[in-house]
Amino acid sequence: MEVCLQDPQHGYYTQGNGIGREGDFITAPEISPLFGELIAAWLMMAWETLGRPPFFRLVELGPGKGTLMQDILRTSRVLPEFHKGCLVHLIELSPSFQKIQQETLQKEKGTSMAWHTTLEEVPEDYPLFFIANEFFDALPFHQFFYTGEEWRERRVGWREPEGLTWELSPAPLGETLLKKILKKKEAQLSPYKGACGEVSPESLNQAQALRHRLLSQGGAGLIIDYGYEQGYGDTFQALSRHEYVSVLSHPGEVDLTAHVDFGALSQVFSSFPQLSVYGPLSQHEFLRDLHIEERARIVKKTASNPAKIDMDVHRLVDLSQMGGLFKVLGILSSK
Ligand SMILES: C[S@@+](CC[C@H](N)C(=O)[O-])C[C@H]1O[C@@H](n2cnc3c(N)ncnc32)[C@H](O)[C@@H]1O
């Protein structure tokens, strides 16, 4: 997955052209600017709660086309102190996406903006506010299958003439590794034959790095993605032109993702008295709590195509669409 998405020459994200109605998949900020407006509202509320720090680091992980940051900055002009105080950092691995983001954000002249490939490059000083929308689902992960007697890792192999194939590791997982990897799920559920457990050490590392920043700098953040809180299941998927395709077909040419384990992510932030964790709640609840429907009613009064606004909002909040599939985890520090 890492090679297919991130290879500096052939990786899918390296090409940087998959997002949008014309691409392979569409994300919430690309559906409606109301999404970014409400994220901005949440960030401004968190900033107020933390005592309106005069300067802060506003970090976006995996900013795609830069649309979400553009909407956040546009909206935050209603609160000039917030807008003036924000030092923007975009964490983006792909040079093509960095270029697209720079083009999208070039109008934001007065705002300090820096691009990085990892969070480590962001200075560890002022409070840090972060947003990660559909970032964690793009991080590599491992899959383990229960044979009825033992757990084995699922790996990708090569066989002639089929090409890429699924293989199971020749040896079962050792007790120590098993306990470490499947600890939470083992404790909650007994596996059944064919059960698939998924673990993303890279996601946990990223979440721990964010936790470290919130503990040392103070701040708040939102993680939004499709995901689950517990349970077994094979969630590996590939999208091409808005259709599901086999994950082994067209390596490097299709978007590969896995559902995010929100149970594991929220555990990273909980049990620290300095941090309050909200959710995970559904995107439906989150956007409705922030009054998306009220905001849509106002915007529709002057819109040339009000029906489209209704359709887009429906797609974002409806429980049978993104509203139910997507979860939101909020974290707020106490200082
Ligand atoms: C699915 S897109 C989401 C884009 C955007 N957040 C949105 O909502 O439209 C994933 C983004 O994360 C970036 N990305 C993936 N893995 C990354 C990593 N390990 N570090 C930094 N950026 C990464 C991709 O290049 C892309 O910009």
PDB file of C-alpha atoms in Angstrom, residues 19-202:
ATOM      1  CA  ILE A  19      -9.575  13.922  -6.058  1.00  0.00           C
ATOM      2  CA  GLY A  20     -12.786  15.514  -7.347  1.00  0.00           C
ATOM      3  CA  ARG A  21     -15.809  14.820  -9.501  1.00  0.00           C
ATOM      4  CA  GLU A  22     -13.467  14.309 -12.485  1.00  0.00           C
ATOM      5  CA  GLY A  23     -11.064  12.069 -10.524  1.00  0.00           C
ATOM      6  CA  ASP A  24     -11.404   8.754  -8.680  1.00  0.00           C
ATOM      7  CA  PHE A  25     -13.058   9.865  -5.446  1.00  0.00           C
ATOM      8  CA  ILE A  26     -14.597  12.958  -3.906  1.00  0.00           C
ATOM      9  CA  THR A  27     -14.082  14.295  -0.393  1.00  0.00           C
ATOM     10  CA  ALA A  28     -16.338  16.424   1.814  1.00  0.00           C
ATOM     11  CA  PRO A  29     -14.547  19.766   1.183  1.00  0.00           C
ATOM     12  CA  GLU A  30     -14.841  19.156  -2.568  1.00  0.00           C
ATOM     13  CA  ILE A  31     -18.582  18.494  -2.228  1.00  0.00           C
ATOM     14  CA  SER A  32     -19.500  21.702  -0.412  1.00  0.00           C
ATOM     15  CA  PRO A  33     -17.755  24.781   1.049  1.00  0.00           C
ATOM     16  CA  LEU A  34     -20.163  24.496   3.999  1.00  0.00           C
ATOM     17  CA  PHE A  35     -18.023  21.625   5.286  1.00  0.00           C
ATOM     18  CA  GLY A  36     -14.931  23.853   5.579  1.00  0.00           C
ATOM     19  CA  GLU A  37     -17.005  26.684   7.046  1.00  0.00           C
ATOM     20  CA  LEU A  38     -18.183  24.456   9.876  1.00  0.00           C
ATOM     21  CA  ILE A  39     -14.702  23.073  10.508  1.00  0.00           C
ATOM     22  CA  ALA A  40     -13.576  26.701  10.771  1.00  0.00           C
ATOM     23  CA  ALA A  41     -16.409  27.366  13.240  1.00  0.00           C
ATOM     24  CA  TRP A  42     -15.256  24.398  15.385  1.00  0.00           C
ATOM     25  CA  LEU A  43     -11.638  25.586  15.296  1.00  0.00           C
ATOM     26  CA  MET A  44     -12.645  29.124  16.255  1.00  0.00           C
ATOM     27  CA  MET A  45     -14.694  27.783  19.181  1.00  0.00           C
ATOM     28  CA  ALA A  46     -11.725  25.690  20.332  1.00  0.00           C
ATOM     29  CA  TRP A  47      -9.462  28.750  20.004  1.00  0.00           C
ATOM     30  CA  GLU A  48     -11.917  30.781  22.153  1.00  0.00           C
ATOM     31  CA  THR A  49     -12.024  27.976  24.733  1.00  0.00           C
ATOM     32  CA  LEU A  50      -8.246  27.960  24.945  1.00  0.00           C
ATOM     33  CA  GLY A  51      -8.153  31.685  25.748  1.00  0.00           C
ATOM     34  CA  ARG A  52      -7.722  33.154  22.242  1.00  0.00           C
ATOM     35  CA  PRO A  53      -3.941  32.620  21.886  1.00  0.00           C
ATOM     36  CA  PRO A  54      -2.549  35.547  19.816  1.00  0.00           C
ATOM     37  CA  PHE A  55      -0.487  33.149  17.651  1.00  0.00           C
ATOM     38  CA  PHE A  56      -1.047  29.484  16.925  1.00  0.00           C
ATOM     39  CA  ARG A  57      -0.019  26.797  14.442  1.00  0.00           C
ATOM     40  CA  LEU A  58      -2.876  25.678  12.200  1.00  0.00           C
ATOM     41  CA  VAL A  59      -1.863  22.300  10.797  1.00  0.00           C
ATOM     42  CA  GLU A  60      -3.636  20.306   8.115  1.00  0.00           C
ATOM     43  CA  LEU A  61      -2.520  16.732   7.480  1.00  0.00           C
ATOM     44  CA  GLY A  62      -3.041  15.477   3.915  1.00  0.00           C
ATOM     45  CA  PRO A  63      -4.620  18.648   2.484  1.00  0.00           C
ATOM     46  CA  GLY A  64      -5.443  17.244  -0.986  1.00  0.00           C
ATOM     47  CA  LYS A  65      -6.318  20.144  -3.275  1.00  0.00           C
ATOM     48  CA  GLY A  66      -6.104  22.721  -0.445  1.00  0.00           C
ATOM     49  CA  THR A  67      -9.846  23.413  -0.627  1.00  0.00           C
ATOM     50  CA  LEU A  68     -10.532  22.766   3.057  1.00  0.00           C
ATOM     51  CA  MET A  69      -7.774  25.158   4.188  1.00  0.00           C
ATOM     52  CA  GLN A  70      -9.016  27.755   1.693  1.00  0.00           C
ATOM     53  CA  ASP A  71     -12.546  27.517   3.150  1.00  0.00           C
ATOM     54  CA  ILE A  72     -11.238  27.639   6.730  1.00  0.00           C
ATOM     55  CA  LEU A  73      -9.175  30.764   6.052  1.00  0.00           C
ATOM     56  CA  ARG A  74     -12.002  32.479   4.149  1.00  0.00           C
ATOM     57  CA  THR A  75     -14.482  31.767   6.951  1.00  0.00           C
ATOM     58  CA  SER A  76     -12.120  32.768   9.738  1.00  0.00           C
ATOM     59  CA  ARG A  77     -12.004  36.336   8.424  1.00  0.00           C
ATOM     60  CA  VAL A  78     -15.163  36.871  10.528  1.00  0.00           C
ATOM     61  CA  LEU A  79     -12.876  36.670  13.566  1.00  0.00           C
ATOM     62  CA  PRO A  80      -9.920  38.931  12.630  1.00  0.00           C
ATOM     63  CA  GLU A  81      -7.869  38.053  15.742  1.00  0.00           C
ATOM     64  CA  PHE A  82      -8.064  34.365  14.856  1.00  0.00           C
ATOM     65  CA  HIS A  83      -7.294  35.010  11.202  1.00  0.00           C
ATOM     66  CA  LYS A  84      -4.271  37.217  12.002  1.00  0.00           C
ATOM     67  CA  GLY A  85      -2.887  34.818  14.596  1.00  0.00           C
ATOM     68  CA  CYS A  86      -2.837  31.705  12.490  1.00  0.00           C
ATOM     69  CA  LEU A  87       0.391  30.335  11.094  1.00  0.00           C
ATOM     70  CA  VAL A  88      -0.566  27.691   8.561  1.00  0.00           C
ATOM     71  CA  HIS A  89       1.342  24.422   8.062  1.00  0.00           C
ATOM     72  CA  LEU A  90       0.372  21.923   5.388  1.00  0.00           C
ATOM     73  CA  ILE A  91       1.712  18.389   5.824  1.00  0.00           C
ATOM     74  CA  GLU A  92       1.807  16.838   2.386  1.00  0.00           C
ATOM     75  CA  LEU A  93       3.994  14.044   1.074  1.00  0.00           C
ATOM     76  CA  SER A  94       3.211  14.430  -2.605  1.00  0.00           C
ATOM     77  CA  PRO A  95       5.024  17.191  -4.556  1.00  0.00           C
ATOM     78  CA  SER A  96       2.163  17.302  -7.101  1.00  0.00           C
ATOM     79  CA  PHE A  97      -0.415  17.854  -4.366  1.00  0.00           C
ATOM     80  CA  GLN A  98       1.847  20.471  -2.738  1.00  0.00           C
ATOM     81  CA  LYS A  99       1.846  22.340  -6.059  1.00  0.00           C
ATOM     82  CA  ILE A 100      -1.948  22.144  -6.380  1.00  0.00           C
ATOM     83  CA  GLN A 101      -2.323  23.386  -2.775  1.00  0.00           C
ATOM     84  CA  GLN A 102       0.032  26.304  -3.442  1.00  0.00           C
ATOM     85  CA  GLU A 103      -2.075  27.292  -6.458  1.00  0.00           C
ATOM     86  CA  THR A 104      -5.321  27.032  -4.471  1.00  0.00           C
ATOM     87  CA  LEU A 105      -3.959  29.048  -1.558  1.00  0.00           C
ATOM     88  CA  GLN A 106      -1.960  31.669  -3.445  1.00  0.00           C
ATOM     89  CA  LYS A 107      -4.688  34.287  -2.897  1.00  0.00           C
ATOM     90  CA  GLU A 108      -4.197  34.065   0.882  1.00  0.00           C
ATOM     91  CA  LYS A 109      -1.462  36.684   0.689  1.00  0.00           C
ATOM     92  CA  GLY A 110      -1.315  37.973   4.270  1.00  0.00           C
ATOM     93  CA  THR A 111      -1.227  34.526   5.914  1.00  0.00           C
ATOM     94  CA  SER A 112       2.024  32.783   6.845  1.00  0.00           C
ATOM     95  CA  MET A 113       2.052  29.390   5.122  1.00  0.00           C
ATOM     96  CA  ALA A 114       4.603  26.588   5.087  1.00  0.00           C
ATOM     97  CA  TRP A 115       4.668  23.131   3.522  1.00  0.00           C
ATOM     98  CA  HIS A 116       6.228  20.052   5.118  1.00  0.00           C
ATOM     99  CA  THR A 117       6.327  16.327   4.568  1.00  0.00           C
ATOM    100  CA  THR A 118       6.050  15.467   8.273  1.00  0.00           C
ATOM    101  CA  LEU A 119       4.626  17.009  11.433  1.00  0.00           C
ATOM    102  CA  GLU A 120       8.102  16.913  13.008  1.00  0.00           C
ATOM    103  CA  GLU A 121       9.084  19.920  10.869  1.00  0.00           C
ATOM    104  CA  VAL A 122       6.433  22.150  12.484  1.00  0.00           C
ATOM    105  CA  PRO A 123       7.933  24.321  15.276  1.00  0.00           C
ATOM    106  CA  GLU A 124       7.017  23.171  18.768  1.00  0.00           C
ATOM    107  CA  ASP A 125       6.092  26.510  20.311  1.00  0.00           C
ATOM    108  CA  TYR A 126       2.624  28.118  20.039  1.00  0.00           C
ATOM    109  CA  PRO A 127      -0.607  26.147  20.578  1.00  0.00           C
ATOM    110  CA  LEU A 128      -1.376  23.773  17.735  1.00  0.00           C
ATOM    111  CA  PHE A 129      -4.754  23.285  16.074  1.00  0.00           C
ATOM    112  CA  PHE A 130      -4.984  20.473  13.570  1.00  0.00           C
ATOM    113  CA  ILE A 131      -7.378  18.967  11.080  1.00  0.00           C
ATOM    114  CA  ALA A 132      -7.046  15.618   9.305  1.00  0.00           C
ATOM    115  CA  ASN A 133      -9.834  14.874   6.840  1.00  0.00           C
ATOM    116  CA  GLU A 134      -9.407  11.580   4.982  1.00  0.00           C
ATOM    117  CA  PHE A 135      -5.738  11.454   5.962  1.00  0.00           C
ATOM    118  CA  PHE A 136      -5.656   8.388   8.208  1.00  0.00           C
ATOM    119  CA  ASP A 137      -7.480   6.173   5.680  1.00  0.00           C
ATOM    120  CA  ALA A 138      -4.548   6.645   3.294  1.00  0.00           C
ATOM    121  CA  LEU A 139      -1.933   5.326   5.731  1.00  0.00           C
ATOM    122  CA  PRO A 140      -0.539   1.808   5.288  1.00  0.00           C
ATOM    123  CA  PHE A 141      -1.859  -0.968   7.512  1.00  0.00           C
ATOM    124  CA  HIS A 142      -1.525  -4.721   8.154  1.00  0.00           C
ATOM    125  CA  GLN A 143      -4.211  -7.381   7.860  1.00  0.00           C
ATOM    126  CA  PHE A 144      -4.405 -10.607   9.875  1.00  0.00           C
ATOM    127  CA  PHE A 145      -6.711 -13.547   9.239  1.00  0.00           C
ATOM    128  CA  TYR A 146      -7.898 -16.111  11.769  1.00  0.00           C
ATOM    129  CA  THR A 147      -7.714 -19.611  10.299  1.00  0.00           C
ATOM    130  CA  GLY A 148      -9.865 -21.129  13.011  1.00  0.00           C
ATOM    131  CA  GLU A 149      -6.783 -22.052  15.080  1.00  0.00           C
ATOM    132  CA  GLU A 150      -4.290 -19.254  14.665  1.00  0.00           C
ATOM    133  CA  TRP A 151      -3.712 -15.792  13.232  1.00  0.00           C
ATOM    134  CA  ARG A 152      -1.652 -15.302  10.083  1.00  0.00           C
ATOM    135  CA  GLU A 153      -0.693 -12.115   8.321  1.00  0.00           C
ATOM    136  CA  ARG A 154      -2.152 -11.540   4.860  1.00  0.00           C
ATOM    137  CA  ARG A 155       0.548 -10.495   2.424  1.00  0.00           C
ATOM    138  CA  VAL A 156       0.794  -9.695  -1.247  1.00  0.00           C
ATOM    139  CA  GLY A 157       2.735 -12.206  -3.339  1.00  0.00           C
ATOM    140  CA  TRP A 158       3.493 -12.816  -6.997  1.00  0.00           C
ATOM    141  CA  ARG A 159       2.651 -15.920  -9.019  1.00  0.00           C
ATOM    142  CA  GLU A 160       2.860 -16.651 -12.722  1.00  0.00           C
ATOM    143  CA  PRO A 161       0.680 -16.253 -14.669  1.00  0.00           C
ATOM    144  CA  GLU A 162      -1.832 -14.475 -12.353  1.00  0.00           C
ATOM    145  CA  GLY A 163       0.501 -11.695 -11.191  1.00  0.00           C
ATOM    146  CA  LEU A 164      -0.180 -10.203  -7.737  1.00  0.00           C
ATOM    147  CA  THR A 165      -1.882 -12.657  -5.371  1.00  0.00           C
ATOM    148  CA  TRP A 166      -2.890 -12.878  -1.725  1.00  0.00           C
ATOM    149  CA  GLU A 167      -0.760 -15.119   0.495  1.00  0.00           C
ATOM    150  CA  LEU A 168      -0.884 -15.966   4.188  1.00  0.00           C
ATOM    151  CA  SER A 169       2.337 -15.785   6.207  1.00  0.00           C
ATOM    152  CA  PRO A 170       3.871 -19.306   6.456  1.00  0.00           C
ATOM    153  CA  ALA A 171       4.108 -19.128  10.246  1.00  0.00           C
ATOM    154  CA  PRO A 172       1.344 -18.078  12.636  1.00  0.00           C
ATOM    155  CA  LEU A 173       1.819 -14.898  14.613  1.00  0.00           C
ATOM    156  CA  GLY A 174       3.827 -15.366  17.799  1.00  0.00           C
ATOM    157  CA  GLU A 175       2.082 -14.829  21.131  1.00  0.00           C
ATOM    158  CA  THR A 176       3.895 -11.577  21.926  1.00  0.00           C
ATOM    159  CA  LEU A 177       3.213  -9.972  18.570  1.00  0.00           C
ATOM    160  CA  LEU A 178      -0.360 -11.215  18.623  1.00  0.00           C
ATOM    161  CA  LYS A 179      -1.012  -9.740  22.060  1.00  0.00           C
ATOM    162  CA  LYS A 180       0.542  -6.459  21.024  1.00  0.00           C
ATOM    163  CA  ILE A 181      -1.192  -6.189  17.677  1.00  0.00           C
ATOM    164  CA  LEU A 182      -4.630  -7.564  18.361  1.00  0.00           C
ATOM    165  CA  LYS A 183      -4.799  -6.639  22.041  1.00  0.00           C
ATOM    166  CA  LYS A 184      -7.882  -4.455  21.929  1.00  0.00           C
ATOM    167  CA  LYS A 185      -9.852  -6.636  19.549  1.00  0.00           C
ATOM    168  CA  GLU A 186      -8.888  -9.848  21.360  1.00  0.00           C
ATOM    169  CA  ALA A 187     -10.201  -8.399  24.572  1.00  0.00           C
ATOM    170  CA  GLN A 188     -13.504  -7.365  23.040  1.00  0.00           C
ATOM    171  CA  LEU A 189     -14.448 -10.146  20.672  1.00  0.00           C
ATOM    172  CA  SER A 190     -13.624 -13.780  20.122  1.00  0.00           C
ATOM    173  CA  PRO A 191     -12.405 -14.341  16.598  1.00  0.00           C
ATOM    174  CA  TYR A 192     -14.283 -16.578  14.187  1.00  0.00           C
ATOM    175  CA  LYS A 193     -12.797 -18.529  11.289  1.00  0.00           C
ATOM    176  CA  GLY A 194     -12.036 -16.080   8.506  1.00  0.00           C
ATOM    177  CA  ALA A 195     -12.062 -13.041  10.855  1.00  0.00           C
ATOM    178  CA  CYS A 196      -9.849 -10.231   9.584  1.00  0.00           C
ATOM    179  CA  GLY A 197      -8.102  -7.885  12.022  1.00  0.00           C
ATOM    180  CA  GLU A 198      -6.520  -4.673  10.766  1.00  0.00           C
ATOM    181  CA  VAL A 199      -3.804  -2.638  12.442  1.00  0.00           C
ATOM    182  CA  SER A 200      -2.071   0.506  11.244  1.00  0.00           C
ATOM    183  CA  PRO A 201       1.117   1.214  13.228  1.00  0.00           C
ATOM    184  CA  GLU A 202       1.697   4.264  11.013  1.00  0.00           C
TER     185      GLU A 202
END
